[in-house]
PDB file of C-alpha atoms in Angstrom:
ATOM      1  CA  UNK A 784       0.000   0.000   0.000  1.00  0.00           C
ATOM      2  CA  UNK A 785       1.754   3.108  -1.201  1.00  0.00           C
ATOM      3  CA  UNK A 786       1.566   6.563   0.344  1.00  0.00           C
ATOM      4  CA  UNK A 787      -0.663   7.717  -2.511  1.00  0.00           C
ATOM      5  CA  UNK A 788      -3.170   4.951  -1.745  1.00  0.00           C
ATOM      6  CA  UNK A 789      -3.256   6.026   1.904  1.00  0.00           C
ATOM      7  CA  UNK A 790      -3.820   9.637   0.821  1.00  0.00           C
ATOM      8  CA  UNK A 791      -6.657   8.679  -1.565  1.00  0.00           C
ATOM      9  CA  UNK A 792      -8.334   6.595   1.118  1.00  0.00           C
ATOM     10  CA  UNK A 793      -8.063   9.320   3.759  1.00  0.00           C
ATOM     11  CA  UNK A 794      -9.414  11.923   1.313  1.00  0.00           C
ATOM     12  CA  UNK A 795     -12.478   9.741   0.735  1.00  0.00           C
ATOM     13  CA  UNK A 796     -12.949   9.231   4.482  1.00  0.00           C
ATOM     14  CA  UNK A 797     -12.562  12.967   5.112  1.00  0.00           C
ATOM     15  CA  UNK A 798     -15.109  13.835   2.408  1.00  0.00           C
ATOM     16  CA  UNK A 799     -17.573  11.377   3.958  1.00  0.00           C
ATOM     17  CA  UNK A 800     -17.053  12.830   7.457  1.00  0.00           C
ATOM     18  CA  UNK A 801     -17.426  16.384   6.138  1.00  0.00           C
ATOM     19  CA  UNK A 802     -20.637  15.503   4.308  1.00  0.00           C
ATOM     20  CA  UNK A 803     -22.013  14.051   7.539  1.00  0.00           C
ATOM     21  CA  UNK A 804     -20.979  17.240   9.360  1.00  0.00           C
ATOM     22  CA  UNK A 805     -22.771  19.295   6.702  1.00  0.00           C
ATOM     23  CA  UNK A 806     -25.959  17.272   7.104  1.00  0.00           C
ATOM     24  CA  UNK A 807     -25.945  17.502  10.919  1.00  0.00           C
ATOM     25  CA  UNK A 808     -25.354  21.270  10.759  1.00  0.00           C
ATOM     26  CA  UNK A 809     -28.184  21.725   8.255  1.00  0.00           C
ATOM     27  CA  UNK A 810     -30.400  19.679  10.564  1.00  0.00           C
ATOM     28  CA  UNK A 811     -29.649  22.159  13.352  1.00  0.00           C
ATOM     29  CA  UNK A 812     -30.344  25.138  11.052  1.00  0.00           C
ATOM     30  CA  UNK A 813     -33.705  23.714  10.011  1.00  0.00           C
ATOM     31  CA  UNK A 814     -34.702  22.605  13.499  1.00  0.00           C
ATOM     32  CA  UNK A 815     -33.773  25.856  15.216  1.00  0.00           C
ATOM     33  CA  UNK A 816     -35.254  26.307  17.809  1.00  0.00           C
ATOM     34  CA  UNK A 817     -34.068  29.933  18.098  1.00  0.00           C
ATOM     35  CA  UNK A 818     -32.578  32.486  15.723  1.00  0.00           C
ATOM     36  CA  UNK A 819     -29.065  32.454  17.325  1.00  0.00           C
ATOM     37  CA  UNK A 820     -28.972  28.664  16.843  1.00  0.00           C
ATOM     38  CA  UNK A 821     -29.613  29.094  13.142  1.00  0.00           C
ATOM     39  CA  UNK A 822     -26.985  31.825  12.797  1.00  0.00           C
ATOM     40  CA  UNK A 823     -24.493  29.624  14.633  1.00  0.00           C
ATOM     41  CA  UNK A 824     -25.322  26.817  12.219  1.00  0.00           C
ATOM     42  CA  UNK A 825     -24.638  29.060   9.234  1.00  0.00           C
ATOM     43  CA  UNK A 826     -21.304  30.090  10.787  1.00  0.00           C
ATOM     44  CA  UNK A 827     -20.375  26.423  11.253  1.00  0.00           C
ATOM     45  CA  UNK A 828     -21.457  25.705   7.668  1.00  0.00           C
ATOM     46  CA  UNK A 829     -18.962  28.292   6.394  1.00  0.00           C
ATOM     47  CA  UNK A 830     -16.189  26.611   8.406  1.00  0.00           C
ATOM     48  CA  UNK A 831     -17.089  23.191   7.002  1.00  0.00           C
ATOM     49  CA  UNK A 832     -17.161  24.625   3.468  1.00  0.00           C
ATOM     50  CA  UNK A 833     -13.633  26.003   3.909  1.00  0.00           C
ATOM     51  CA  UNK A 834     -12.474  22.552   5.038  1.00  0.00           C
ATOM     52  CA  UNK A 835     -14.205  21.007   2.031  1.00  0.00           C
ATOM     53  CA  UNK A 836     -12.375  23.383  -0.319  1.00  0.00           C
ATOM     54  CA  UNK A 837      -9.036  22.453   1.282  1.00  0.00           C
ATOM     55  CA  UNK A 838      -9.711  18.708   0.859  1.00  0.00           C
ATOM     56  CA  UNK A 839     -10.789  19.214  -2.774  1.00  0.00           C
ATOM     57  CA  UNK A 840      -7.550  21.173  -3.293  1.00  0.00           C
ATOM     58  CA  UNK A 841      -5.504  18.206  -2.044  1.00  0.00           C
ATOM     59  CA  UNK A 842      -7.589  15.705  -4.060  1.00  0.00           C
ATOM     60  CA  UNK A 843      -7.528  17.430  -7.449  1.00  0.00           C
ATOM     61  CA  UNK A 844      -4.517  19.748  -7.132  1.00  0.00           C
ATOM     62  CA  UNK A 845      -6.799  22.544  -8.281  1.00  0.00           C
ATOM     63  CA  UNK A 846      -6.011  25.192  -5.664  1.00  0.00           C
ATOM     64  CA  UNK A 847      -7.743  28.184  -7.241  1.00  0.00           C
ATOM     65  CA  UNK A 848     -10.596  27.689  -4.793  1.00  0.00           C
ATOM     66  CA  UNK A 849      -8.374  28.581  -1.820  1.00  0.00           C
ATOM     67  CA  UNK A 850      -8.876  32.246  -2.744  1.00  0.00           C
ATOM     68  CA  UNK A 851     -12.600  31.620  -2.646  1.00  0.00           C
ATOM     69  CA  UNK A 852     -12.188  29.978   0.771  1.00  0.00           C
ATOM     70  CA  UNK A 853     -10.555  33.142   2.141  1.00  0.00           C
ATOM     71  CA  UNK A 854     -13.322  35.308   0.659  1.00  0.00           C
ATOM     72  CA  UNK A 855     -15.921  32.899   2.042  1.00  0.00           C
ATOM     73  CA  UNK A 856     -14.390  33.237   5.511  1.00  0.00           C
ATOM     74  CA  UNK A 857     -14.633  37.031   5.262  1.00  0.00           C
ATOM     75  CA  UNK A 858     -18.244  36.924   4.060  1.00  0.00           C
ATOM     76  CA  UNK A 859     -19.165  34.433   6.798  1.00  0.00           C
ATOM     77  CA  UNK A 860     -17.586  36.626   9.468  1.00  0.00           C
ATOM     78  CA  UNK A 861     -19.365  39.757   8.237  1.00  0.00           C
ATOM     79  CA  UNK A 862     -22.662  37.892   7.936  1.00  0.00           C
ATOM     80  CA  UNK A 863     -22.409  36.657  11.524  1.00  0.00           C
ATOM     81  CA  UNK A 864     -21.551  40.148  12.793  1.00  0.00           C
ATOM     82  CA  UNK A 865     -24.487  41.619  10.850  1.00  0.00           C
ATOM     83  CA  UNK A 866     -26.824  38.933  12.201  1.00  0.00           C
ATOM     84  CA  UNK A 867     -25.625  39.627  15.745  1.00  0.00           C
ATOM     85  CA  UNK A 868     -26.450  43.301  15.238  1.00  0.00           C
ATOM     86  CA  UNK A 869     -29.828  42.257  13.879  1.00  0.00           C
ATOM     87  CA  UNK A 870     -30.571  40.172  16.993  1.00  0.00           C
ATOM     88  CA  UNK A 871     -29.573  43.121  19.159  1.00  0.00           C
ATOM     89  CA  UNK A 872     -31.726  45.595  17.213  1.00  0.00           C
ATOM     90  CA  UNK A 873     -34.717  43.262  16.994  1.00  0.00           C
ATOM     91  CA  UNK A 874     -34.562  43.120  20.771  1.00  0.00           C
ATOM     92  CA  UNK A 875     -36.918  40.276  21.670  1.00  0.00           C
ATOM     93  CA  UNK A 876     -36.450  36.688  22.766  1.00  0.00           C
ATOM     94  CA  UNK A 877     -39.967  35.296  22.656  1.00  0.00           C
ATOM     95  CA  UNK A 878     -38.920  31.961  21.195  1.00  0.00           C
ATOM     96  CA  UNK A 879     -38.177  30.502  24.625  1.00  0.00           C
ATOM     97  CA  UNK A 880     -34.537  29.846  23.939  1.00  0.00           C
ATOM     98  CA  UNK A 881     -34.943  26.278  25.114  1.00  0.00           C
ATOM     99  CA  UNK A 882     -34.671  22.832  23.568  1.00  0.00           C
ATOM    100  CA  UNK A 883     -37.515  21.780  21.300  1.00  0.00           C
ATOM    101  CA  UNK A 884     -40.636  20.518  23.012  1.00  0.00           C
ATOM    102  CA  UNK A 885     -39.577  21.902  26.371  1.00  0.00           C
ATOM    103  CA  UNK A 886     -42.552  23.585  27.980  1.00  0.00           C
ATOM    104  CA  UNK A 887     -41.715  26.897  29.622  1.00  0.00           C
ATOM    105  CA  UNK A 888     -41.891  26.512  33.385  1.00  0.00           C
ATOM    106  CA  UNK A 889     -43.863  29.483  34.800  1.00  0.00           C
ATOM    107  CA  UNK A 890     -41.653  29.556  37.909  1.00  0.00           C
ATOM    108  CA  UNK A 891     -38.533  29.680  35.754  1.00  0.00           C
ATOM    109  CA  UNK A 892     -39.971  32.583  33.767  1.00  0.00           C
ATOM    110  CA  UNK A 893     -40.707  34.415  37.040  1.00  0.00           C
ATOM    111  CA  UNK A 894     -37.149  33.687  38.190  1.00  0.00           C
ATOM    112  CA  UNK A 895     -35.917  35.152  34.934  1.00  0.00           C
ATOM    113  CA  UNK A 896     -37.975  38.315  35.484  1.00  0.00           C
ATOM    114  CA  UNK A 897     -36.520  38.588  38.996  1.00  0.00           C
ATOM    115  CA  UNK A 898     -33.095  38.211  37.450  1.00  0.00           C
ATOM    116  CA  UNK A 899     -33.835  41.111  35.115  1.00  0.00           C
ATOM    117  CA  UNK A 900     -34.964  43.209  38.051  1.00  0.00           C
ATOM    118  CA  UNK A 901     -31.775  42.250  39.857  1.00  0.00           C
ATOM    119  CA  UNK A 902     -29.830  43.479  36.867  1.00  0.00           C
ATOM    120  CA  UNK A 903     -31.769  46.732  36.775  1.00  0.00           C
ATOM    121  CA  UNK A 904     -31.548  47.665  40.464  1.00  0.00           C
ATOM    122  CA  UNK A 905     -27.748  47.998  40.828  1.00  0.00           C
ATOM    123  CA  UNK A 906     -27.688  50.280  37.793  1.00  0.00           C
ATOM    124  CA  UNK A 907     -29.968  52.782  39.557  1.00  0.00           C
ATOM    125  CA  UNK A 908     -27.730  52.464  42.631  1.00  0.00           C
ATOM    126  CA  UNK A 909     -24.731  53.423  40.517  1.00  0.00           C
ATOM    127  CA  UNK A 910     -26.436  56.502  39.122  1.00  0.00           C
ATOM    128  CA  UNK A 911     -27.435  57.586  42.621  1.00  0.00           C
ATOM    129  CA  UNK A 912     -23.838  57.251  43.795  1.00  0.00           C
ATOM    130  CA  UNK A 913     -22.680  59.324  40.869  1.00  0.00           C
ATOM    131  CA  UNK A 914     -25.327  61.943  41.621  1.00  0.00           C
ATOM    132  CA  UNK A 915     -24.489  62.346  45.312  1.00  0.00           C
TER     133      UNK A 915
ATOM    134  CA  UNK B  18      10.910  11.356   2.603  1.00  0.00           C
ATOM    135  CA  UNK B  19       8.227  12.447   0.163  1.00  0.00           C
ATOM    136  CA  UNK B  20       6.150   9.583   1.561  1.00  0.00           C
ATOM    137  CA  UNK B  21       6.375  11.059   5.051  1.00  0.00           C
ATOM    138  CA  UNK B  22       4.808  14.325   3.844  1.00  0.00           C
ATOM    139  CA  UNK B  23       1.949  12.407   2.221  1.00  0.00           C
ATOM    140  CA  UNK B  24       1.301  10.443   5.420  1.00  0.00           C
ATOM    141  CA  UNK B  25       1.259  13.695   7.442  1.00  0.00           C
ATOM    142  CA  UNK B  26      -1.203  15.212   4.956  1.00  0.00           C
ATOM    143  CA  UNK B  27      -3.469  12.143   5.207  1.00  0.00           C
ATOM    144  CA  UNK B  28      -3.378  12.296   8.998  1.00  0.00           C
ATOM    145  CA  UNK B  29      -4.145  16.040   9.118  1.00  0.00           C
ATOM    146  CA  UNK B  30      -7.029  15.702   6.654  1.00  0.00           C
ATOM    147  CA  UNK B  31      -8.673  12.883   8.615  1.00  0.00           C
ATOM    148  CA  UNK B  32      -8.190  14.604  11.982  1.00  0.00           C
ATOM    149  CA  UNK B  33      -9.527  17.891  10.582  1.00  0.00           C
ATOM    150  CA  UNK B  34     -12.621  16.236   9.120  1.00  0.00           C
ATOM    151  CA  UNK B  35     -13.126  14.376  12.403  1.00  0.00           C
ATOM    152  CA  UNK B  36     -13.074  17.662  14.329  1.00  0.00           C
ATOM    153  CA  UNK B  37     -15.558  19.215  11.887  1.00  0.00           C
ATOM    154  CA  UNK B  38     -17.818  16.224  12.530  1.00  0.00           C
ATOM    155  CA  UNK B  39     -17.350  16.587  16.311  1.00  0.00           C
ATOM    156  CA  UNK B  40     -18.340  20.257  16.019  1.00  0.00           C
ATOM    157  CA  UNK B  41     -21.551  19.448  14.197  1.00  0.00           C
ATOM    158  CA  UNK B  42     -22.389  16.633  16.636  1.00  0.00           C
ATOM    159  CA  UNK B  43     -21.902  19.172  19.424  1.00  0.00           C
ATOM    160  CA  UNK B  44     -24.223  21.529  17.572  1.00  0.00           C
ATOM    161  CA  UNK B  45     -26.882  18.815  17.653  1.00  0.00           C
ATOM    162  CA  UNK B  46     -26.346  17.410  21.140  1.00  0.00           C
ATOM    163  CA  UNK B  47     -25.653  20.408  23.387  1.00  0.00           C
ATOM    164  CA  UNK B  48     -28.612  21.969  25.204  1.00  0.00           C
ATOM    165  CA  UNK B  49     -28.540  25.728  24.514  1.00  0.00           C
ATOM    166  CA  UNK B  50     -27.076  28.269  22.128  1.00  0.00           C
ATOM    167  CA  UNK B  51     -24.238  29.278  24.465  1.00  0.00           C
ATOM    168  CA  UNK B  52     -22.873  25.761  24.877  1.00  0.00           C
ATOM    169  CA  UNK B  53     -23.383  25.025  21.170  1.00  0.00           C
ATOM    170  CA  UNK B  54     -21.145  28.007  20.520  1.00  0.00           C
ATOM    171  CA  UNK B  55     -18.259  26.172  22.237  1.00  0.00           C
ATOM    172  CA  UNK B  56     -18.533  23.277  19.797  1.00  0.00           C
ATOM    173  CA  UNK B  57     -19.049  25.361  16.663  1.00  0.00           C
ATOM    174  CA  UNK B  58     -16.341  27.937  17.222  1.00  0.00           C
ATOM    175  CA  UNK B  59     -13.570  25.862  18.822  1.00  0.00           C
ATOM    176  CA  UNK B  60     -13.835  22.437  17.192  1.00  0.00           C
ATOM    177  CA  UNK B  61     -15.020  23.920  13.890  1.00  0.00           C
ATOM    178  CA  UNK B  62     -12.072  26.318  13.672  1.00  0.00           C
ATOM    179  CA  UNK B  63      -9.614  23.554  14.548  1.00  0.00           C
ATOM    180  CA  UNK B  64     -11.120  21.279  11.896  1.00  0.00           C
ATOM    181  CA  UNK B  65     -10.959  23.663   8.957  1.00  0.00           C
ATOM    182  CA  UNK B  66      -7.592  25.043  10.141  1.00  0.00           C
ATOM    183  CA  UNK B  67      -6.050  21.548  10.144  1.00  0.00           C
ATOM    184  CA  UNK B  68      -7.387  20.832   6.660  1.00  0.00           C
ATOM    185  CA  UNK B  69      -5.965  24.114   5.316  1.00  0.00           C
ATOM    186  CA  UNK B  70      -2.581  23.293   6.916  1.00  0.00           C
ATOM    187  CA  UNK B  71      -2.718  19.875   5.208  1.00  0.00           C
ATOM    188  CA  UNK B  72      -3.245  21.652   1.880  1.00  0.00           C
ATOM    189  CA  UNK B  73      -0.270  23.944   2.619  1.00  0.00           C
ATOM    190  CA  UNK B  74       1.974  20.927   3.319  1.00  0.00           C
ATOM    191  CA  UNK B  75       0.757  19.033   0.255  1.00  0.00           C
ATOM    192  CA  UNK B  76       1.189  21.908  -2.176  1.00  0.00           C
ATOM    193  CA  UNK B  77       4.542  22.606  -3.884  1.00  0.00           C
ATOM    194  CA  UNK B  78       3.529  26.113  -4.942  1.00  0.00           C
ATOM    195  CA  UNK B  79       4.603  28.950  -2.642  1.00  0.00           C
ATOM    196  CA  UNK B  80       1.541  31.040  -3.586  1.00  0.00           C
ATOM    197  CA  UNK B  81      -0.817  28.254  -2.494  1.00  0.00           C
ATOM    198  CA  UNK B  82       1.110  27.663   0.737  1.00  0.00           C
ATOM    199  CA  UNK B  83       0.893  31.345   1.718  1.00  0.00           C
ATOM    200  CA  UNK B  84      -2.786  31.541   0.799  1.00  0.00           C
ATOM    201  CA  UNK B  85      -3.652  28.481   2.854  1.00  0.00           C
ATOM    202  CA  UNK B  86      -1.697  29.751   5.869  1.00  0.00           C
ATOM    203  CA  UNK B  87      -3.242  33.225   5.537  1.00  0.00           C
ATOM    204  CA  UNK B  88      -6.632  31.520   5.460  1.00  0.00           C
ATOM    205  CA  UNK B  89      -5.780  29.723   8.731  1.00  0.00           C
ATOM    206  CA  UNK B  90      -4.645  32.960  10.421  1.00  0.00           C
ATOM    207  CA  UNK B  91      -7.680  34.835   9.153  1.00  0.00           C
ATOM    208  CA  UNK B  92     -10.072  32.150  10.347  1.00  0.00           C
ATOM    209  CA  UNK B  93      -8.373  32.002  13.762  1.00  0.00           C
ATOM    210  CA  UNK B  94      -8.811  35.781  14.098  1.00  0.00           C
ATOM    211  CA  UNK B  95     -12.426  36.074  12.968  1.00  0.00           C
ATOM    212  CA  UNK B  96     -14.182  32.970  14.353  1.00  0.00           C
ATOM    213  CA  UNK B  97     -13.856  33.892  18.088  1.00  0.00           C
ATOM    214  CA  UNK B  98     -14.925  37.496  17.427  1.00  0.00           C
ATOM    215  CA  UNK B  99     -17.999  36.391  15.508  1.00  0.00           C
ATOM    216  CA  UNK B 100     -19.002  33.880  18.208  1.00  0.00           C
ATOM    217  CA  UNK B 101     -18.402  36.385  20.990  1.00  0.00           C
ATOM    218  CA  UNK B 102     -20.537  39.036  19.287  1.00  0.00           C
ATOM    219  CA  UNK B 103     -23.309  36.524  18.704  1.00  0.00           C
ATOM    220  CA  UNK B 104     -23.225  35.367  22.337  1.00  0.00           C
ATOM    221  CA  UNK B 105     -23.243  38.948  23.647  1.00  0.00           C
ATOM    222  CA  UNK B 106     -26.185  39.851  21.404  1.00  0.00           C
ATOM    223  CA  UNK B 107     -28.160  36.727  22.341  1.00  0.00           C
ATOM    224  CA  UNK B 108     -27.545  37.298  26.063  1.00  0.00           C
ATOM    225  CA  UNK B 109     -28.394  41.011  25.903  1.00  0.00           C
ATOM    226  CA  UNK B 110     -31.697  40.275  24.187  1.00  0.00           C
ATOM    227  CA  UNK B 111     -32.589  37.648  26.791  1.00  0.00           C
ATOM    228  CA  UNK B 112     -32.150  34.173  25.324  1.00  0.00           C
ATOM    229  CA  UNK B 113     -31.987  32.037  28.410  1.00  0.00           C
ATOM    230  CA  UNK B 114     -29.457  29.425  29.447  1.00  0.00           C
ATOM    231  CA  UNK B 115     -30.561  25.807  29.580  1.00  0.00           C
ATOM    232  CA  UNK B 116     -32.122  24.448  32.777  1.00  0.00           C
ATOM    233  CA  UNK B 117     -29.095  22.262  33.497  1.00  0.00           C
ATOM    234  CA  UNK B 118     -26.683  25.217  33.493  1.00  0.00           C
ATOM    235  CA  UNK B 119     -24.861  25.419  36.820  1.00  0.00           C
ATOM    236  CA  UNK B 120     -24.308  29.161  36.908  1.00  0.00           C
ATOM    237  CA  UNK B 121     -24.628  32.344  34.889  1.00  0.00           C
ATOM    238  CA  UNK B 122     -21.622  34.577  35.540  1.00  0.00           C
ATOM    239  CA  UNK B 123     -23.205  37.578  33.819  1.00  0.00           C
ATOM    240  CA  UNK B 124     -26.290  37.563  36.034  1.00  0.00           C
ATOM    241  CA  UNK B 125     -26.299  39.574  39.288  1.00  0.00           C
ATOM    242  CA  UNK B 126     -28.382  36.839  40.922  1.00  0.00           C
ATOM    243  CA  UNK B 127     -25.462  34.391  40.787  1.00  0.00           C
ATOM    244  CA  UNK B 128     -22.836  36.750  42.205  1.00  0.00           C
ATOM    245  CA  UNK B 129     -22.982  35.082  45.616  1.00  0.00           C
ATOM    246  CA  UNK B 130     -22.161  31.707  44.045  1.00  0.00           C
ATOM    247  CA  UNK B 131     -19.238  33.311  42.280  1.00  0.00           C
ATOM    248  CA  UNK B 132     -17.745  34.514  45.573  1.00  0.00           C
TER     249      UNK B 132
END
């Protein structure tokens, strides 16, 4: 078994693993359950695509696509930053943020509200200290 | 000696693809968006970085080697920033941690546990 045979075999294995990774990531994008999960899935998809391009470059020797991989990384980064800004501007988290099928526990929601109050109170304390 | 390089390339490609798979399994299995971010940004970056390094070792062309290495550096710089921004935005808007989370260091309620 020559070195080239080993390389061919490992390229095939790597392509199979990457395809599986693609499918699992797409499953997460489709399933959600929240918007940040989907954005994270898209980010991961860009990373897997860059890996795919590298493996294709080793397999075929056609390395022109490496430029495209760099551009893809830039576009993926900017897209994630823009989506993060969009989440911030949209300013609501009414999707529950929990695993699928998990009923929201009323007590937990109340705890969360208390947590928000707890976050708000020290801020007013700070402003009072600055004022006095 | 040329064989050794080919074996290293094979090893790096398989390990990189394995880490990409681990990242996507983590994306499926972990309970909330903040813990999924660990899998996607750390294991995902390592996976594609290793595969680009394998391409740099395999290639004879200096232009391709530099491009692949620049791609690795660029990806290492941008992936943590993107994930951090996404996590900050999701937390600021109020996406909650999973029920099985032990503590939330950014919440005032958990400050006593921290100390």
